[in-house]
PDB file of C-alpha atoms in Angstrom:
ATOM      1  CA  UNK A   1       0.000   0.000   0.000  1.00 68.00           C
ATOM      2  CA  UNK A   2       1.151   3.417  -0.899  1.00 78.00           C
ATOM      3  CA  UNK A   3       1.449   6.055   2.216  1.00 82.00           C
ATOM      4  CA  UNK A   4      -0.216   9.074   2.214  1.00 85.00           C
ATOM      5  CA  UNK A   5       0.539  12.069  -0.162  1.00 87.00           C
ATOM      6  CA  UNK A   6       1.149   9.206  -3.087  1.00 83.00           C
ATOM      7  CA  UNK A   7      -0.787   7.744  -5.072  1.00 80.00           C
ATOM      8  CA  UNK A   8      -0.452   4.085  -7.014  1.00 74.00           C
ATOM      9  CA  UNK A   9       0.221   4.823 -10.812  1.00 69.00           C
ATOM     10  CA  UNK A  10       0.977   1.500 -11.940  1.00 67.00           C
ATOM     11  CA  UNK A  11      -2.048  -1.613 -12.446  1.00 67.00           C
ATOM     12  CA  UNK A  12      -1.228  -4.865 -10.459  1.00 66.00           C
ATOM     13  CA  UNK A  13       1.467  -3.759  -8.869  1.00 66.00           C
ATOM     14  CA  UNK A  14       2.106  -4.201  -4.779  1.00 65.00           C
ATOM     15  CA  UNK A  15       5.323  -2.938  -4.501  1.00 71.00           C
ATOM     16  CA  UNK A  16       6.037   0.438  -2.401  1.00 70.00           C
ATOM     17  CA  UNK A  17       8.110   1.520  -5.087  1.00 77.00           C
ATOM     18  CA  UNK A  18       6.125   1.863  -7.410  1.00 79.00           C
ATOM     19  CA  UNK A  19       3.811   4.737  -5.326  1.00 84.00           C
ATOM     20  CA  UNK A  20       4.256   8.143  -6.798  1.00 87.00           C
ATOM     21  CA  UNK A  21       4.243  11.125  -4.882  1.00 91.00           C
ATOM     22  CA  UNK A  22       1.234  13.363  -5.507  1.00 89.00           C
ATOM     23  CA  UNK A  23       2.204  16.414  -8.025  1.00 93.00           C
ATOM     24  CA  UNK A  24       1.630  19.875  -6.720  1.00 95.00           C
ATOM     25  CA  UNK A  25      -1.263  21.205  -6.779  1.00 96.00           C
ATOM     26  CA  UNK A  26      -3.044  17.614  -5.685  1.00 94.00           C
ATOM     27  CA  UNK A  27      -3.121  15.412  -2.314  1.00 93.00           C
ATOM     28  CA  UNK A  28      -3.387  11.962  -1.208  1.00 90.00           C
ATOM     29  CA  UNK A  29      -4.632  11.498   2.549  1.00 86.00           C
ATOM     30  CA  UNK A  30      -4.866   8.258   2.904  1.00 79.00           C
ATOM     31  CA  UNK A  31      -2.899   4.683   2.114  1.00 68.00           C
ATOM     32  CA  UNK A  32      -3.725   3.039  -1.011  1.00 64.00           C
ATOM     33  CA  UNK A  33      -5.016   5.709  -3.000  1.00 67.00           C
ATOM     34  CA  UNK A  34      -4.937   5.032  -6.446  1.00 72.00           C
ATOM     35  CA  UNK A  35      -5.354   8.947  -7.498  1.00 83.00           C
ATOM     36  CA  UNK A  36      -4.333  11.829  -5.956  1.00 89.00           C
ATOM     37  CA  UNK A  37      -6.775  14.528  -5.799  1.00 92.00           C
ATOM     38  CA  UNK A  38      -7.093  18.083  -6.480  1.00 95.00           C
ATOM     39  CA  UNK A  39      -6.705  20.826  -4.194  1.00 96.00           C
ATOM     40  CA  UNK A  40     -10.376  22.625  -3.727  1.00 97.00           C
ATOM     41  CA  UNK A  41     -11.167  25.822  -4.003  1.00 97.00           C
ATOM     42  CA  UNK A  42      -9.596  28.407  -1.884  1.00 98.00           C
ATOM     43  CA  UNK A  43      -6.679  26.053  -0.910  1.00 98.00           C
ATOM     44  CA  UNK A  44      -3.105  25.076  -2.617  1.00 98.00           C
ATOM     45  CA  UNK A  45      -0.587  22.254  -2.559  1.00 96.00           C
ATOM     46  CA  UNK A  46       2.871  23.845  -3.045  1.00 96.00           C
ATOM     47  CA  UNK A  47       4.813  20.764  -3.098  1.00 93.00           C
ATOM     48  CA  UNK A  48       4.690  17.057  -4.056  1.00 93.00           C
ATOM     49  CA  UNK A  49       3.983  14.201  -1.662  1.00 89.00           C
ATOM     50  CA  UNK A  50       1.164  16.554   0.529  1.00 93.00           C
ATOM     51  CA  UNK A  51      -1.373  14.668   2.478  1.00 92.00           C
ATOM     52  CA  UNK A  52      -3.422  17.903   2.658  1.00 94.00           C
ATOM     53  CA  UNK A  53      -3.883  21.170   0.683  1.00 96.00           C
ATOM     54  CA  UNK A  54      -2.718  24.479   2.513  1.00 97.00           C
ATOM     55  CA  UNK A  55      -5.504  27.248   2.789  1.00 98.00           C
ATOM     56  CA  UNK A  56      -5.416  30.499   1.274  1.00 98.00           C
ATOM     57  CA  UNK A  57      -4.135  32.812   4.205  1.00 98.00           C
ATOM     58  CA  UNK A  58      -6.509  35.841   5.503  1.00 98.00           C
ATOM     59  CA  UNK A  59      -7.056  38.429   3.483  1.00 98.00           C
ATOM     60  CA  UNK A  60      -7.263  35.969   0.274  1.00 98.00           C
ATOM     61  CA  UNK A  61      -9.232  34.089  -1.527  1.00 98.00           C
ATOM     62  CA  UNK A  62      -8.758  31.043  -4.395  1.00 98.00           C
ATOM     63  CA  UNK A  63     -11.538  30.754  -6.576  1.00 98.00           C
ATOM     64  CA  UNK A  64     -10.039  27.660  -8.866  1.00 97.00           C
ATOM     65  CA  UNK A  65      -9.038  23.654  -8.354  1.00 97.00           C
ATOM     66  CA  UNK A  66      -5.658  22.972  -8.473  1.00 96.00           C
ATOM     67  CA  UNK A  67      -3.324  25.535  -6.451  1.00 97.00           C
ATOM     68  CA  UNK A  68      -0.085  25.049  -6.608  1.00 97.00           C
ATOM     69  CA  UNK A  69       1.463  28.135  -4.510  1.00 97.00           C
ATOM     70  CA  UNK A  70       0.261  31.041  -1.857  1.00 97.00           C
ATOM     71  CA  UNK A  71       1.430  33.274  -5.131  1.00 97.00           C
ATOM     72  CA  UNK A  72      -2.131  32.511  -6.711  1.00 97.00           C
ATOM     73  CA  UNK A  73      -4.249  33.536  -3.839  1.00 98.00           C
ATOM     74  CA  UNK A  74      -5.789  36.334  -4.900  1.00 98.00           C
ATOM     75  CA  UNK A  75      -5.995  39.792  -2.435  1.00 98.00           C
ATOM     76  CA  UNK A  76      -9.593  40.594  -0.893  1.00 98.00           C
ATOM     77  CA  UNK A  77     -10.677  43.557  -2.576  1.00 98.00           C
ATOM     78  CA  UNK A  78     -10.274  47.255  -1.422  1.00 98.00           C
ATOM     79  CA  UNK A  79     -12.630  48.153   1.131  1.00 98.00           C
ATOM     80  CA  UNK A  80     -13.038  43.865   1.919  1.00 98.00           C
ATOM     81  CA  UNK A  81     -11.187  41.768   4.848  1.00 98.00           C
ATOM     82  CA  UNK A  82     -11.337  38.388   5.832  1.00 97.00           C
ATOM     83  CA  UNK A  83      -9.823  36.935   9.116  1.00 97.00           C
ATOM     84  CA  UNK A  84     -10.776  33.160   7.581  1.00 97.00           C
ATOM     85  CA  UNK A  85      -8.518  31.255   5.661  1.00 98.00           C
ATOM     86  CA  UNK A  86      -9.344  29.310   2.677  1.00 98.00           C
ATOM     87  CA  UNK A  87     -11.852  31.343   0.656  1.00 98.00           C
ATOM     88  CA  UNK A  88     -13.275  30.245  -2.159  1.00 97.00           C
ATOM     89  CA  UNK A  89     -14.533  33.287  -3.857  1.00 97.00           C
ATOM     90  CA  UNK A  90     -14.179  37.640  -3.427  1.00 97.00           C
ATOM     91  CA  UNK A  91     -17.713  37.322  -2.490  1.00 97.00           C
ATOM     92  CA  UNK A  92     -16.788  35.610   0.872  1.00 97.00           C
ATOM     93  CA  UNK A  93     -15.156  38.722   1.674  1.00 98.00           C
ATOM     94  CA  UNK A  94     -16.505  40.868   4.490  1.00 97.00           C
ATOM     95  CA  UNK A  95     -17.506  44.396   3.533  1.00 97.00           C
ATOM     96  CA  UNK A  96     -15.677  46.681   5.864  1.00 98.00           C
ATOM     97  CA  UNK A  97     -18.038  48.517   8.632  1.00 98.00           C
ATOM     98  CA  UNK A  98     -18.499  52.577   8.666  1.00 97.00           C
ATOM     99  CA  UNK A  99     -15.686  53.547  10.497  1.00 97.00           C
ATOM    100  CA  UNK A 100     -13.223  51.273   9.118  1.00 98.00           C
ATOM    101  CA  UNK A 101     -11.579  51.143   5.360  1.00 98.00           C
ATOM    102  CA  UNK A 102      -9.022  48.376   4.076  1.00 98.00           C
ATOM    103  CA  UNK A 103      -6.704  48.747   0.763  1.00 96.00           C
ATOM    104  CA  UNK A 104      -6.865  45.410  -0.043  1.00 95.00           C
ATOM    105  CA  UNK A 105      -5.685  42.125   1.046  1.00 97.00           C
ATOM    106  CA  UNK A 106      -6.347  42.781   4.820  1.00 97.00           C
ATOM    107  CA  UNK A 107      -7.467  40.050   7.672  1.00 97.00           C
ATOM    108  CA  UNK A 108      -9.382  42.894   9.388  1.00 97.00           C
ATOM    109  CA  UNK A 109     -10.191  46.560   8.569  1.00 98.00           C
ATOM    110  CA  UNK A 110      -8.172  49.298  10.080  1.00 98.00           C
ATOM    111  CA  UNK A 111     -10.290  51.571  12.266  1.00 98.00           C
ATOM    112  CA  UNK A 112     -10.092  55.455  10.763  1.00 97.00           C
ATOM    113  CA  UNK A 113      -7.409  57.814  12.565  1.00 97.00           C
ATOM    114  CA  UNK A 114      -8.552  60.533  15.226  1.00 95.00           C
ATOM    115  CA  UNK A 115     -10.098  63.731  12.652  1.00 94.00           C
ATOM    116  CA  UNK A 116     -11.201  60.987  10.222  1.00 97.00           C
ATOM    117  CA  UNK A 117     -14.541  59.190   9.305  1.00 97.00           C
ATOM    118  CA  UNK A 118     -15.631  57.235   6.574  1.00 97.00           C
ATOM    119  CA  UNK A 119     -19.722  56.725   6.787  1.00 96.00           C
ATOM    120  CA  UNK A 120     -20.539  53.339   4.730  1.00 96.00           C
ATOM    121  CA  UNK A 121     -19.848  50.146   4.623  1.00 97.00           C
ATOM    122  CA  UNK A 122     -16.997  49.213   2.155  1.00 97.00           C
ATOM    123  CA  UNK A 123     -14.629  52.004   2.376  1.00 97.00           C
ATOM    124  CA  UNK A 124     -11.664  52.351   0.786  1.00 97.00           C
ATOM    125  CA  UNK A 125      -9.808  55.010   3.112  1.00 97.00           C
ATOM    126  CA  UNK A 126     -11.088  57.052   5.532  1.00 97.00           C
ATOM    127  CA  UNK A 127     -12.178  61.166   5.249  1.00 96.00           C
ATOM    128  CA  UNK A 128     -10.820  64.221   6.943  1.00 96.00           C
ATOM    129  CA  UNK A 129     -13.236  66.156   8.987  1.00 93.00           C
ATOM    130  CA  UNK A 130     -14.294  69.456   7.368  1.00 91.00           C
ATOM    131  CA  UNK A 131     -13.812  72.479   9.061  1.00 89.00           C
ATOM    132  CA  UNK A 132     -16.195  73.267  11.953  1.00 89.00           C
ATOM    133  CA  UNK A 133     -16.253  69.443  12.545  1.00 90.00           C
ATOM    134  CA  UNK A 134     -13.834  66.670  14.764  1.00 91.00           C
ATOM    135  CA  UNK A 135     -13.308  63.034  15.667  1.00 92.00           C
ATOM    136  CA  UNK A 136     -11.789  61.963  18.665  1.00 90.00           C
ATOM    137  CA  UNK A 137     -11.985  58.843  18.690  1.00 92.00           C
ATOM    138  CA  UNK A 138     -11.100  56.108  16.547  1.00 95.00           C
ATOM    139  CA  UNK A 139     -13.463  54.463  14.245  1.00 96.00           C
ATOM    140  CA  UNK A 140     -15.322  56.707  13.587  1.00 95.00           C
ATOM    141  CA  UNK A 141     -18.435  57.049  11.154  1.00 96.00           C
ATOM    142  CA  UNK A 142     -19.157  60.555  11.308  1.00 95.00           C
ATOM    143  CA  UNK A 143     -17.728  63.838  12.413  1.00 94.00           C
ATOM    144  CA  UNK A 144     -19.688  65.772  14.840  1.00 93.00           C
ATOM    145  CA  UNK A 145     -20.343  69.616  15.130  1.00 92.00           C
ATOM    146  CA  UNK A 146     -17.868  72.011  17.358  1.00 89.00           C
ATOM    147  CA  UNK A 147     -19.217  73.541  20.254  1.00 87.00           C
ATOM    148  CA  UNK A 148     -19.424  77.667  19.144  1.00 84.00           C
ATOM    149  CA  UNK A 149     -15.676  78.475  19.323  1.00 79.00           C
ATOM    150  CA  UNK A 150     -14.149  75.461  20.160  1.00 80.00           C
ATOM    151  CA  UNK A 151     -12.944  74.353  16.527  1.00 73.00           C
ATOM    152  CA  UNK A 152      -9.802  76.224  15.168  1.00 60.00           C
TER     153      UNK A 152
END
């Protein structure tokens, strides 16, 4: 019987020799597997011989069979995070909350900066506060209104 991450590639034969490790990209987790198979969706094999696939790390997503490096894992999208690994598709995701923005490729969304806001869902970087207005805080999703003289 073949161990796992090879497969058996030649008919009739019993000999341990004759397994073959599994080719990137495909995995064999269990003994006498004739086949390997391919890597899913949102996960890779980047060498031969795997008995698993890797996931895709945060922030990514793989949307085709058959991975054979992180290199292919695509970024989340601007404005997207995802602190899960393995993703299949953008659509898994996460639209960023008001308050937050991400440039791409993040695990979470980065909370806007003291005199910044960003109001929807989604964003891709956060707003200064217009004059007359102020944040103190962080993550924040809207300005408010100075006091009568207290803005400079």
């Amino acid at each position: 019987a073949c161990p796992a991450g090879t497969h058996l590639n030649t008919t009739g034969s019993t000999a341990a020799s004759d397994c073959t490790p599994c080719a990137k990209g495909t995995f064999s987790d269990s003994a006498r597997t004739a086949n390997c198979t391919v890597c899913g969706h949102g996960t890779y094999a980047d060498g031969k011989g795997l008995k698993e696939c890797i996931p895709c790390p945060q922030g990514t997503y793989l949307d085709e069979e058959g991975g054979i490096s992180e290199a292919e894992c695509k970024a989340c999208p601007a404005g997207r995070h995802s602190s899960r690994t393995g993703l299949s598709s953008q659509s898994e995701c996460t639209q960023c909350p008001a308050g937050t923005f991400s440039t791409g490729g993040a695990a979470q969304c980065t909370p806007c900066a003291r005199g910044n806001f960003s109001s929807s869902k989604g964003a891709t970087r956060c707003e200064p506060c217009e004059v007359g207005g102020y944040a103190d805080g962080l993550g924040t999703e809207q300005c408010s209104v100075c006091p009568p003289g207290t803005c400079v």
